[in-house]
Coordinates of C-alpha atoms and ligand atoms in Angstrom, one line a residue:
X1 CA 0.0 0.0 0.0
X2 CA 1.2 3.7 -1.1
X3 CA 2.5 5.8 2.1
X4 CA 0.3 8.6 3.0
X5 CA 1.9 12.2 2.3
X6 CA 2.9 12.6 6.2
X7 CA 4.4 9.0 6.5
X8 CA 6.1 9.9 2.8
X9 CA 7.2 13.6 3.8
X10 CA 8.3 12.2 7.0
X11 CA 10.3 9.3 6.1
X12 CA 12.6 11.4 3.2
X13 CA 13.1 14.1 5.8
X14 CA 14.6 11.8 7.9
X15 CA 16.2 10.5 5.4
X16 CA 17.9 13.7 4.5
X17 CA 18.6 14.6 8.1
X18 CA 20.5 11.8 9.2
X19 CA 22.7 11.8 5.5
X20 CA 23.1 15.1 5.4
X21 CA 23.3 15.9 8.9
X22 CA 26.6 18.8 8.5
X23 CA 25.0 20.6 6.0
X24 CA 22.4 22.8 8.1
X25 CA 21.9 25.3 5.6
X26 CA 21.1 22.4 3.3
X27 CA 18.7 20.8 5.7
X28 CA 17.1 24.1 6.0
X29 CA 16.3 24.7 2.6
X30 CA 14.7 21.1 2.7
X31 CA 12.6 21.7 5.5
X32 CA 11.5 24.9 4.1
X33 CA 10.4 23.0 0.4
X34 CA 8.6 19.9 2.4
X35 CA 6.6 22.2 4.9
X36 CA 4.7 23.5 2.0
X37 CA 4.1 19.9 0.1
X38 CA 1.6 18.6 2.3
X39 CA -1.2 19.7 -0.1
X40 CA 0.5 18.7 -3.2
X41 CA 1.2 15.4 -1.7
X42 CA -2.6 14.9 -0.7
X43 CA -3.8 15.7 -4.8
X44 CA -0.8 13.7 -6.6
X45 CA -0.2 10.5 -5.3
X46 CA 2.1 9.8 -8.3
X47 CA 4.5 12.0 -6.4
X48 CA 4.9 9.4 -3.8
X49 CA 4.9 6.6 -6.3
X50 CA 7.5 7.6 -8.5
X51 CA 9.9 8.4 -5.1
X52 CA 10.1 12.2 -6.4
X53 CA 10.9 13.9 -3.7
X54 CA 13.8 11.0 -2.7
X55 CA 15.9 11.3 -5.9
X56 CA 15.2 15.2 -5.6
X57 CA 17.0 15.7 -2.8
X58 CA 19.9 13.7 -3.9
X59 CA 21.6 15.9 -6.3
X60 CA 22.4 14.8 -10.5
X61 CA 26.4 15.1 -9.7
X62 CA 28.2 16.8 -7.2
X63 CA 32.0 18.1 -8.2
X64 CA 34.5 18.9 -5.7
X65 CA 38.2 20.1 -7.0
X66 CA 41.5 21.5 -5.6
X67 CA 42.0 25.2 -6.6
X68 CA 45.4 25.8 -7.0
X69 CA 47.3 29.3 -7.6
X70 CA 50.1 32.1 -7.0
X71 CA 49.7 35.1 -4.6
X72 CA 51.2 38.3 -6.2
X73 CA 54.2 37.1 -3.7
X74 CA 54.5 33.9 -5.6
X75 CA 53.1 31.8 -3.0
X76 CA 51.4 29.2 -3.4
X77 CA 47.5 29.0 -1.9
X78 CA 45.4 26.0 -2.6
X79 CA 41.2 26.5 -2.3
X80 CA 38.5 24.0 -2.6
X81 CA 36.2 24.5 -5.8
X82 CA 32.7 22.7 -5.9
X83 CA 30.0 22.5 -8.8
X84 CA 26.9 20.7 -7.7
X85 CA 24.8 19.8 -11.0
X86 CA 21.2 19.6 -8.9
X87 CA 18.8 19.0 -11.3
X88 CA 18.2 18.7 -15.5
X89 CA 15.1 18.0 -15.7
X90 CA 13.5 21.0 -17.2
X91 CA 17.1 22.1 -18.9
X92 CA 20.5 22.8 -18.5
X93 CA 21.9 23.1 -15.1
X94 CA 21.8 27.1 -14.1
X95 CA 22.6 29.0 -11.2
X96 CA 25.9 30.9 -9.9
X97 CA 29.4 30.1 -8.4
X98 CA 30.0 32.1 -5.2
X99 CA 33.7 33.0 -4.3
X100 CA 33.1 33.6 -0.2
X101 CA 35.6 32.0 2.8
X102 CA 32.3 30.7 3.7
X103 CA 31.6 28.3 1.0
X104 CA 31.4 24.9 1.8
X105 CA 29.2 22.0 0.3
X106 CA 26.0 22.7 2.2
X107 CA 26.0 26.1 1.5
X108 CA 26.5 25.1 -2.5
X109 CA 23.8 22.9 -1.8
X110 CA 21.4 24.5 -0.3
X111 CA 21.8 27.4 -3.1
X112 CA 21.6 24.5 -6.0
X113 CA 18.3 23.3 -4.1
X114 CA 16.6 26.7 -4.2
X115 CA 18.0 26.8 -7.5
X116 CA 15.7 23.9 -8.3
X117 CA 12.5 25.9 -7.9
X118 CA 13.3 29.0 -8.5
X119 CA 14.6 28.3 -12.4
X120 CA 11.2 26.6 -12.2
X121 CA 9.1 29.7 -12.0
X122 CA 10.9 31.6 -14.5
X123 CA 9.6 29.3 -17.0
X124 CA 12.6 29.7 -19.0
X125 CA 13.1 26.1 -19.6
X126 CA 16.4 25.9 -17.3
X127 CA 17.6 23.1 -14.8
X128 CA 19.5 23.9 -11.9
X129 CA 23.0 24.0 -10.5
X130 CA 25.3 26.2 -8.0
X131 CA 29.0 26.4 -7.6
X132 CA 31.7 28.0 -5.7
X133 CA 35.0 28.1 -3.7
X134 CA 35.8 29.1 -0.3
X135 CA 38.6 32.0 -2.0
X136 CA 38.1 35.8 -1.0
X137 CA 38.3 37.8 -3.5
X138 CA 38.1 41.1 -0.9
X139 CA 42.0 42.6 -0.7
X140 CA 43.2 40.5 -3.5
X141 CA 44.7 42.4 -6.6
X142 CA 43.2 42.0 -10.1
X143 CA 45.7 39.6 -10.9
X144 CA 45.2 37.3 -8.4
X145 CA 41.5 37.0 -9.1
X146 CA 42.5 36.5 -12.2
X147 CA 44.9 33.8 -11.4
X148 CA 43.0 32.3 -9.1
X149 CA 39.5 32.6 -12.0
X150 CA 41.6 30.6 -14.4
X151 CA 42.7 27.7 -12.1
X152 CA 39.0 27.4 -11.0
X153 CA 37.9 27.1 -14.8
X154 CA 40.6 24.8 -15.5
X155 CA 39.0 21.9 -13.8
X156 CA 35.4 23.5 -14.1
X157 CA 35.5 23.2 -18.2
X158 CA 35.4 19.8 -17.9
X159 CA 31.4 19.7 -16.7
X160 CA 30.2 23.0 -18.4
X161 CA 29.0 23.9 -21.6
X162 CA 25.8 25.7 -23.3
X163 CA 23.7 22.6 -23.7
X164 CA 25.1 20.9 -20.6
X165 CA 25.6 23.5 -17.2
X166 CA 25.9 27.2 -18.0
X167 CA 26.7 29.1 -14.7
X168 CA 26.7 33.0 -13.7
X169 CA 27.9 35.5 -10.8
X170 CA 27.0 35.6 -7.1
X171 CA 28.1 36.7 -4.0
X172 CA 32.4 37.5 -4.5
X173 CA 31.9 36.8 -8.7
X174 CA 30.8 39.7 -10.7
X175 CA 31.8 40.9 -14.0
X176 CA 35.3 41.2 -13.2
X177 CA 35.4 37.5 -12.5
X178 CA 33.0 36.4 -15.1
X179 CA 35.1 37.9 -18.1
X180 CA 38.4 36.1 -16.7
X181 CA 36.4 33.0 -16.5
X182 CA 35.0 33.0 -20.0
X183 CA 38.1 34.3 -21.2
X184 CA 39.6 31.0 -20.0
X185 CA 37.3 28.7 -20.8
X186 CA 37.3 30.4 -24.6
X187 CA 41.1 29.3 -24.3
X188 CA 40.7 25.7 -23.1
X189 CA 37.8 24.9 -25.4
X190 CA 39.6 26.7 -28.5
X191 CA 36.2 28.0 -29.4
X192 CA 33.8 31.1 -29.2
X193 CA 30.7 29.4 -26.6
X194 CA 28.9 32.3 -25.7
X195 CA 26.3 30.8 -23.9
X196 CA 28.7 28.4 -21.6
X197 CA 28.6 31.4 -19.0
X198 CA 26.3 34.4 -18.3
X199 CA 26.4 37.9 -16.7
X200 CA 29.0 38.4 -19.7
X201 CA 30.2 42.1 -20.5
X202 CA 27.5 43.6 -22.5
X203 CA 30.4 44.3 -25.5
X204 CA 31.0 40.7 -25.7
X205 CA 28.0 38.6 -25.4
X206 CA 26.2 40.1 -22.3
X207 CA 22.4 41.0 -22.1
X208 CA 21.9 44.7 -21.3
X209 CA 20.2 44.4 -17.6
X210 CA 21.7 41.5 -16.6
X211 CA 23.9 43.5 -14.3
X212 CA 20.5 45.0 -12.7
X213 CA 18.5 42.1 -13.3
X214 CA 18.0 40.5 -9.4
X215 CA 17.6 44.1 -7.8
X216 CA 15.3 45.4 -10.2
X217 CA 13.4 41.9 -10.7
X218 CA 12.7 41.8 -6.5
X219 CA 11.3 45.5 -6.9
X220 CA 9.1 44.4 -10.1
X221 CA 7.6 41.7 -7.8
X222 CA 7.4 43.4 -4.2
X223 CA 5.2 46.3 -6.3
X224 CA 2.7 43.3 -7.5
X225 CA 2.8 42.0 -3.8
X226 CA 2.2 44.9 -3.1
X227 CA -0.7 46.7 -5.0
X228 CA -2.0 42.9 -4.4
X229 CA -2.2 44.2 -0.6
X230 CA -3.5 47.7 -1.6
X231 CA -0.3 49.1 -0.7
X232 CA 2.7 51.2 -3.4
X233 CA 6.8 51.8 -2.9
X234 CA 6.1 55.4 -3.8
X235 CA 6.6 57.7 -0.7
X236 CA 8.1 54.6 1.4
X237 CA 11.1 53.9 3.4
X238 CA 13.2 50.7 2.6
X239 CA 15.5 49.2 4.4
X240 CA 18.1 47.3 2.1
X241 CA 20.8 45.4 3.7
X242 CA 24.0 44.4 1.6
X243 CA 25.9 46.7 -1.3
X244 CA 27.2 44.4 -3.8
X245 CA 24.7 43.2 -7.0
X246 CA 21.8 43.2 -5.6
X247 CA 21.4 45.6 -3.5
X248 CA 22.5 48.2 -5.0
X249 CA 20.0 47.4 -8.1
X250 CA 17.2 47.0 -5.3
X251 CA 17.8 50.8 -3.7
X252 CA 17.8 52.4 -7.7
X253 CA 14.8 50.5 -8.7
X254 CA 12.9 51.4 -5.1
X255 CA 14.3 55.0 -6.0
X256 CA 13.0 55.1 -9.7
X257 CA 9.2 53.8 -8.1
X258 CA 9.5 57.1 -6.1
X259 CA 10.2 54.7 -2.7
X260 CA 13.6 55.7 -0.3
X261 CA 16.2 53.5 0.3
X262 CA 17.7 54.7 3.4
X263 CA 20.4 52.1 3.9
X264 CA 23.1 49.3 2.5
X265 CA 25.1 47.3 4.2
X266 CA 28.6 45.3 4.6
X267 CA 30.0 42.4 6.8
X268 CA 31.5 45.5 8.7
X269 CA 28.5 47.6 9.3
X270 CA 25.8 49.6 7.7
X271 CA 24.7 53.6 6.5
X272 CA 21.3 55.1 7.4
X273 CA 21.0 58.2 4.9
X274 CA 17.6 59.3 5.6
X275 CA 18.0 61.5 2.6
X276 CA 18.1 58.2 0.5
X277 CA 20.9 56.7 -0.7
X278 CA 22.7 58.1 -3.0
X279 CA 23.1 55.7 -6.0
X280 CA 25.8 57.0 -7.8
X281 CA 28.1 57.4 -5.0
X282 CA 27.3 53.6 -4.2
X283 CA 28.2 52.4 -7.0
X284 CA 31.1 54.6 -7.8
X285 CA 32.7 53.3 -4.0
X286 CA 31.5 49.9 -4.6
X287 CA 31.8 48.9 -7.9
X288 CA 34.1 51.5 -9.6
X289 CA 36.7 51.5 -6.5
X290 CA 36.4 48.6 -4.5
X291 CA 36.4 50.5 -1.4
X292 CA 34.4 49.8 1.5
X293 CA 30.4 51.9 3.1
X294 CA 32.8 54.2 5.4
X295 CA 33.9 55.7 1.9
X296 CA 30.5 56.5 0.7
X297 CA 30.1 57.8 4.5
X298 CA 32.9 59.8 4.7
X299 CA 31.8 61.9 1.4
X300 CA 27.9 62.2 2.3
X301 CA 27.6 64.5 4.6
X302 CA 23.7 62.9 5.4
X303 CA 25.1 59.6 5.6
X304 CA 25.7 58.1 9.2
X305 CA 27.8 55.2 9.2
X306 CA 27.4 51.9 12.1
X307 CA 29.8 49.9 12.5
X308 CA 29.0 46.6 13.5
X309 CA 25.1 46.6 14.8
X310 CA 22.7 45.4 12.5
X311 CA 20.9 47.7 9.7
X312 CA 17.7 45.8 11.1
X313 CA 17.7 47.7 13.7
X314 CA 16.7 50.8 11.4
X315 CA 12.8 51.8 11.2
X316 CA 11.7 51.5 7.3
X317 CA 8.5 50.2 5.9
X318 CA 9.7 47.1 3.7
X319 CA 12.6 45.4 4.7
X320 CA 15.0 44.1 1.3
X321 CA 17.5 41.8 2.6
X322 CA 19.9 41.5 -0.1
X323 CA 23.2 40.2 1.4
X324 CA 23.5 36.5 2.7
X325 CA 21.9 33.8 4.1
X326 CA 20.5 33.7 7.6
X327 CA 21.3 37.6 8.3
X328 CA 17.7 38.9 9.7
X329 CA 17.4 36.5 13.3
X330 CA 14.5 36.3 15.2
X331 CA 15.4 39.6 17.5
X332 CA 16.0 41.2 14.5
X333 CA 12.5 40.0 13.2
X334 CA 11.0 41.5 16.4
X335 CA 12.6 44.7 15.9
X336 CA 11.2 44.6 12.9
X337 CA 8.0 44.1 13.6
X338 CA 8.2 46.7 16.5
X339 CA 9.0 49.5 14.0
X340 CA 6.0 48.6 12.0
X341 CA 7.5 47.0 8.7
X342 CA 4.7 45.8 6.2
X343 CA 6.8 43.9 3.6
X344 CA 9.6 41.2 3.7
X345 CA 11.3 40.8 0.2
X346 CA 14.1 38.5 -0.1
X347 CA 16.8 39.7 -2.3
X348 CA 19.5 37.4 -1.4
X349 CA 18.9 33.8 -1.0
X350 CA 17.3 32.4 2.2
X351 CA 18.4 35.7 4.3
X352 CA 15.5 35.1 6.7
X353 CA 16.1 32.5 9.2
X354 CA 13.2 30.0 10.2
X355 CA 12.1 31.4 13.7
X356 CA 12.6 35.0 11.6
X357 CA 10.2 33.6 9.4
X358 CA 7.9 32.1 12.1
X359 CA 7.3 35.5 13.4
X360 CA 6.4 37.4 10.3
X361 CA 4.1 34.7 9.0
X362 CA 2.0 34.8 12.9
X363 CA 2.2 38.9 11.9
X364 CA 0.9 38.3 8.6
X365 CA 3.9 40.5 7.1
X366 CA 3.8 40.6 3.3
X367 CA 6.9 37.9 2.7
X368 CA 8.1 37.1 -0.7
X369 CA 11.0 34.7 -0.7
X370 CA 14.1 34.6 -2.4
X371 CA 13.3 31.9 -5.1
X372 CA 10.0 34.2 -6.3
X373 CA 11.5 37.4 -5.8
X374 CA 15.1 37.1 -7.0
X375 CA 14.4 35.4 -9.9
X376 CA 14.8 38.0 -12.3
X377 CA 18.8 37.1 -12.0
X378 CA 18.3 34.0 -13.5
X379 CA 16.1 34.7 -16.1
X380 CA 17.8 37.5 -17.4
X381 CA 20.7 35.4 -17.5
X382 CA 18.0 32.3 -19.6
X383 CA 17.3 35.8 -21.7
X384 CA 21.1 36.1 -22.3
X385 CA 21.2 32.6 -23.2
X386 CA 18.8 33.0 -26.5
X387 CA 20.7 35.7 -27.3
X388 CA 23.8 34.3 -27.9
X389 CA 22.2 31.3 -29.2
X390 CA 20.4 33.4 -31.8
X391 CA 23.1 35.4 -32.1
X392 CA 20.8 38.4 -31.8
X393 CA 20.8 41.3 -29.2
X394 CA 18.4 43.1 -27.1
X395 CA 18.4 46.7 -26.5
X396 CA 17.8 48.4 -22.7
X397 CA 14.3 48.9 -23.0
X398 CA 13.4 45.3 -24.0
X399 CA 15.4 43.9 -22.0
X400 CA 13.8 45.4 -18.9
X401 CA 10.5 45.1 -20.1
X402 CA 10.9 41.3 -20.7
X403 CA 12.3 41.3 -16.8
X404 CA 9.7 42.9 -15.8
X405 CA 6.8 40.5 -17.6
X406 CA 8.3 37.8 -16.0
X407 CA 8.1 39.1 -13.0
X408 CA 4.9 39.3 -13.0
X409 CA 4.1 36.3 -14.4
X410 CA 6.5 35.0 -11.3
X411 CA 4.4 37.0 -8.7
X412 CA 1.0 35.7 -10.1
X413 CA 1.8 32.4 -10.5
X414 CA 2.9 31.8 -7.0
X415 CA -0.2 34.1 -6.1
X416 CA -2.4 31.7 -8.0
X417 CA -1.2 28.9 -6.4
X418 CA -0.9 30.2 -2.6
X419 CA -5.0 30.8 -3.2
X420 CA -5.2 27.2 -5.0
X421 CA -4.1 25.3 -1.5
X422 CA -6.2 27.7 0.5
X423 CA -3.6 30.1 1.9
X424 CA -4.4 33.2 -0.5
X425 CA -1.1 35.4 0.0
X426 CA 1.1 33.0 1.4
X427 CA 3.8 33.1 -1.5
X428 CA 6.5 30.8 0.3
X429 CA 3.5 27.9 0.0
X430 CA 2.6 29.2 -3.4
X431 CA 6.0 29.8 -4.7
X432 CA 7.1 26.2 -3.6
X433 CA 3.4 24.3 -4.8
X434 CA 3.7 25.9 -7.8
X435 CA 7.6 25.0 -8.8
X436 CA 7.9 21.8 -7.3
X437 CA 4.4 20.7 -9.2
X438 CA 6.3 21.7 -12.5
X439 CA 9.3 19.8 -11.6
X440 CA 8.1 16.6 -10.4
X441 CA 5.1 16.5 -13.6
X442 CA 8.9 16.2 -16.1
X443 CA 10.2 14.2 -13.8
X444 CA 8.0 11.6 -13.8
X445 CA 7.2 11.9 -17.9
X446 CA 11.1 11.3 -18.0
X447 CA 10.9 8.0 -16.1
X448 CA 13.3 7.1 -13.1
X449 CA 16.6 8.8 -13.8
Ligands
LIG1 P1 27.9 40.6 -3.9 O1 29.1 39.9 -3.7 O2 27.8 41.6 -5.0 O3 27.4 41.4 -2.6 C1 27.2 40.8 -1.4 C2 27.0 41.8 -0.3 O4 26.5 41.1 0.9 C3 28.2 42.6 0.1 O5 27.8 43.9 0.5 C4 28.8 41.8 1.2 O6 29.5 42.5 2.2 C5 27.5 41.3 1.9 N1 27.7 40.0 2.6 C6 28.1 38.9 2.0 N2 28.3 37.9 3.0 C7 28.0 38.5 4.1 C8 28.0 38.1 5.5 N3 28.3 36.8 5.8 N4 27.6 39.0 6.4 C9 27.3 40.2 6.1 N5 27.3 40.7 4.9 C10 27.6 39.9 3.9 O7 26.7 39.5 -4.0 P2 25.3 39.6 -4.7 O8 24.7 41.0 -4.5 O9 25.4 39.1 -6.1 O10 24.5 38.5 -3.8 C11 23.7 38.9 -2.7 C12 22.7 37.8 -2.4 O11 21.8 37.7 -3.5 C13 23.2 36.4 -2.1 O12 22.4 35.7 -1.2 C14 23.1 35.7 -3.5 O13 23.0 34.3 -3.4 C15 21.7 36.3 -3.9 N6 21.4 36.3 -5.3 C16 22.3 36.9 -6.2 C17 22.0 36.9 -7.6 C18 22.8 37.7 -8.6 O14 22.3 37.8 -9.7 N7 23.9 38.3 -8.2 C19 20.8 36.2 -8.1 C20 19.9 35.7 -7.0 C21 20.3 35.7 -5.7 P3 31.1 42.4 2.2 O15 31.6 43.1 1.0 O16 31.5 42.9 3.5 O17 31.4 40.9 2.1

């Protein structure tokens, strides 16, 4: 006789937890996914059947290599490079590397995992896949990243390609790193494969709004969660933690909707500028000179800069966390909550820890979580990918108007199917029902593989 969904969901949880019991991130990710599929479970039996939710935990391939490279003192450092190919089931495996001391393989995991769902809803026909070392590229010279990008690609060449595993930026890989990796990955496979990597330079491959893709798309779908609530960005405060990629598109985009950013953030501390943040001094101290937030601090004179604290403890109406996992805790949460925020909108990937998460849901805060709302990365990046297969390219304008459908379409679907299993509003149960559904339906049409 067929398991019921608790005994099923139950049993592969447990299964998870006691193989994967060091990867905690990982585990969390799970936990997240399966305390939405309850439902499903209920109306597709198949599921339980055809052992979905057993093989998709396991992922397709996991790669783990040595990283070796000179210092600009010719010494020699070794790091650990990983590629974990998570899932090809609706296309080739897509998602990021991330160059942070921090990597390890549950972290790459539980970003391939998300990356499962997320390249779901972006109906862009794109698998999933996440890689990464545990280098820092913060302090290290322009050739040392670059040393260090080329020894990483050495070994990662093996398992990529356009049709096969096409990865992009994330945190510590930007376009810096991105053109030394394709540049050589263009040398080891003695030919021109555009589409082997994206978040290329716009002059050689790139699609225009890539760069501004993930901040912009999380704006495009907190203004539908919004207006669903009756509520607008325009003359409201935001709270955006982080100043690399995302965040920095977040605070233009929240500008451009008439909304105020009034802070960014780094591992070291954070600026309130109740004036709003200044956008082209961010990204003139962030992305033009490397420096770090007491820069942008020390040349705005409305700019108050914390050093260590937490940016959460700031009073804003919508809270974007765009920096890392795990960074808003449950006292932050409360503090939150105690200033009065109405919105929640992931930027980064899993930034809200459970209990965090327990305490906004009970509030009924508007939450939309990372794989709905920063989706727009990756399907820029699926955009990019039709490009350069077509060989065509897109200007500005359509390229952010194209972002922008699809994140609606993102928002509505994961609307559609919060209200479908009886929670109306609830996007992490919408956003996960909705994905996992589309998932497991080509995974079973595919037969057990
Ligand atoms: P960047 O490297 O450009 O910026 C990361 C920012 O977060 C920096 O300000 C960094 O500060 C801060 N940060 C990183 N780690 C920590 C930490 N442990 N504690 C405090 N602050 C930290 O990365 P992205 O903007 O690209 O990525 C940010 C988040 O968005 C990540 O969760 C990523 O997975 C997610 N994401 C990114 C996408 C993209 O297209 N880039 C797509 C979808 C999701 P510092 O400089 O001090 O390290």
């Amino acid at each position: 006789m067929l398991q019921s969904p608790e005994e099923h969901l139950d049993e592969v949880r447990t299964l998870a937890h006691k193989r994967d019991r060091h990867q905690p991130e990982y585990l969390q990710a799970v936990d997240e996914v399966f305390d939405s599929l309850l439902p499903v479970l209920h109306e597709h039996p198949e599921y339980i059947e055809n052992r979905v939710l057993e093989r998709l935990i396991e992922p397709e391939r996991q790669i783990m290599f040595r990283v070796p490279w000179f210092d600009d003192n010719n010494r020699v450092h070794v790091n650990r490079g990983y590629r974990i190919q998570f899932s090809s089931s609706l296309g080739p495996y897509k998602g990021g590397i991330r160059f942070h001391p921090s990597v390890n393989v549950g972290i790459v995991k539980f970003l391939g995992f998300e990356q499962i769902f997320k390249n779901a809803l972006t109906m862009q026909g794109i698998g999933a896949g996440k890689g990464g070392a545990d280098f820092d590229p913060r302090g290290r010279s322009n050739a040392e990243v670059m040393r260090f990008c080329q020894s990483f690609m050495t070994e990662l060449s093996r398992h990529i390609g356009e049709q096969t595993d096409v990865p992009a930026g994330d945190i510590g890989v930007g376009s810096r790193e991105i053109g030394y990796l394709f540049g050589q990955y263009r040398r080891l496979a003695n030919r021109y494969e555009s589409g082997v990597l994206t978040g290329k330079g716009t002059g050689w491959g790139g699609a225009e709004v890539r760069t501004q893709a993930t901040g912009y798309g999380a704006v495009f779908f907190a203004e539908e969660m919004l207006a669903k609530a009756g509520y607008g960005i325009h003359g409201r405060t935001a709270l955006v933690s982080g100043s690399g990629n995302v965040a920095i598109y977040a605070a233009e985009k929240i500008q451009h909707l008439g909304g105020k950013a009034i802070t960014v953030s780094d591992s070291n501390g954070y600026i309130v500028d109740e004036s709003g943040i200044d956008i082209d001094l961010l990204k003139q101290v962030k992305e033009v000179e490397r420096a770090r937030l007491t820069e942008y601090a020390a040349r705005k004179p409305s700019a108050r800069y914390v050093e260590g604290g937490s940016v959460w403890d700031v009073a804003g109406d919508f809270a974007f966390p765009c920096a890392t996992q795990n960074e808003i805790s449950e006292e932050n949460a409360r503090t939150l909550l105690k200033n009065g925020v109405i919105a929640v909108v992931e930027g980064a990937n899993m930034p809200t820890t459970p209990e965090a998460f327990d305490l906004f849901h009970e509030a009924k805060v508007l939450f939309a979580p990372g794989k709905a709302a920063n989706a727009g990365g990756v399907a820029t990046s699926a955009l990019e990918m039709s490009q350069n297969a077509a060989r065509s390219r897109w200007d500005f304008d359509k390229s952010e108007s194209r972002l922008h459908a699809i994140m609606r379409n993102v928002h509505d679907k994961t609307y559609e199917a919060s209200e479908r299993y009886g929670q109306p509003g609830d996007y992490v149960l919408g956003a996960n029902t909705a994905s996992f559904v589309m998932v497991a339906d080509a995974m079973i049409a595919q037969g057990v593989c």
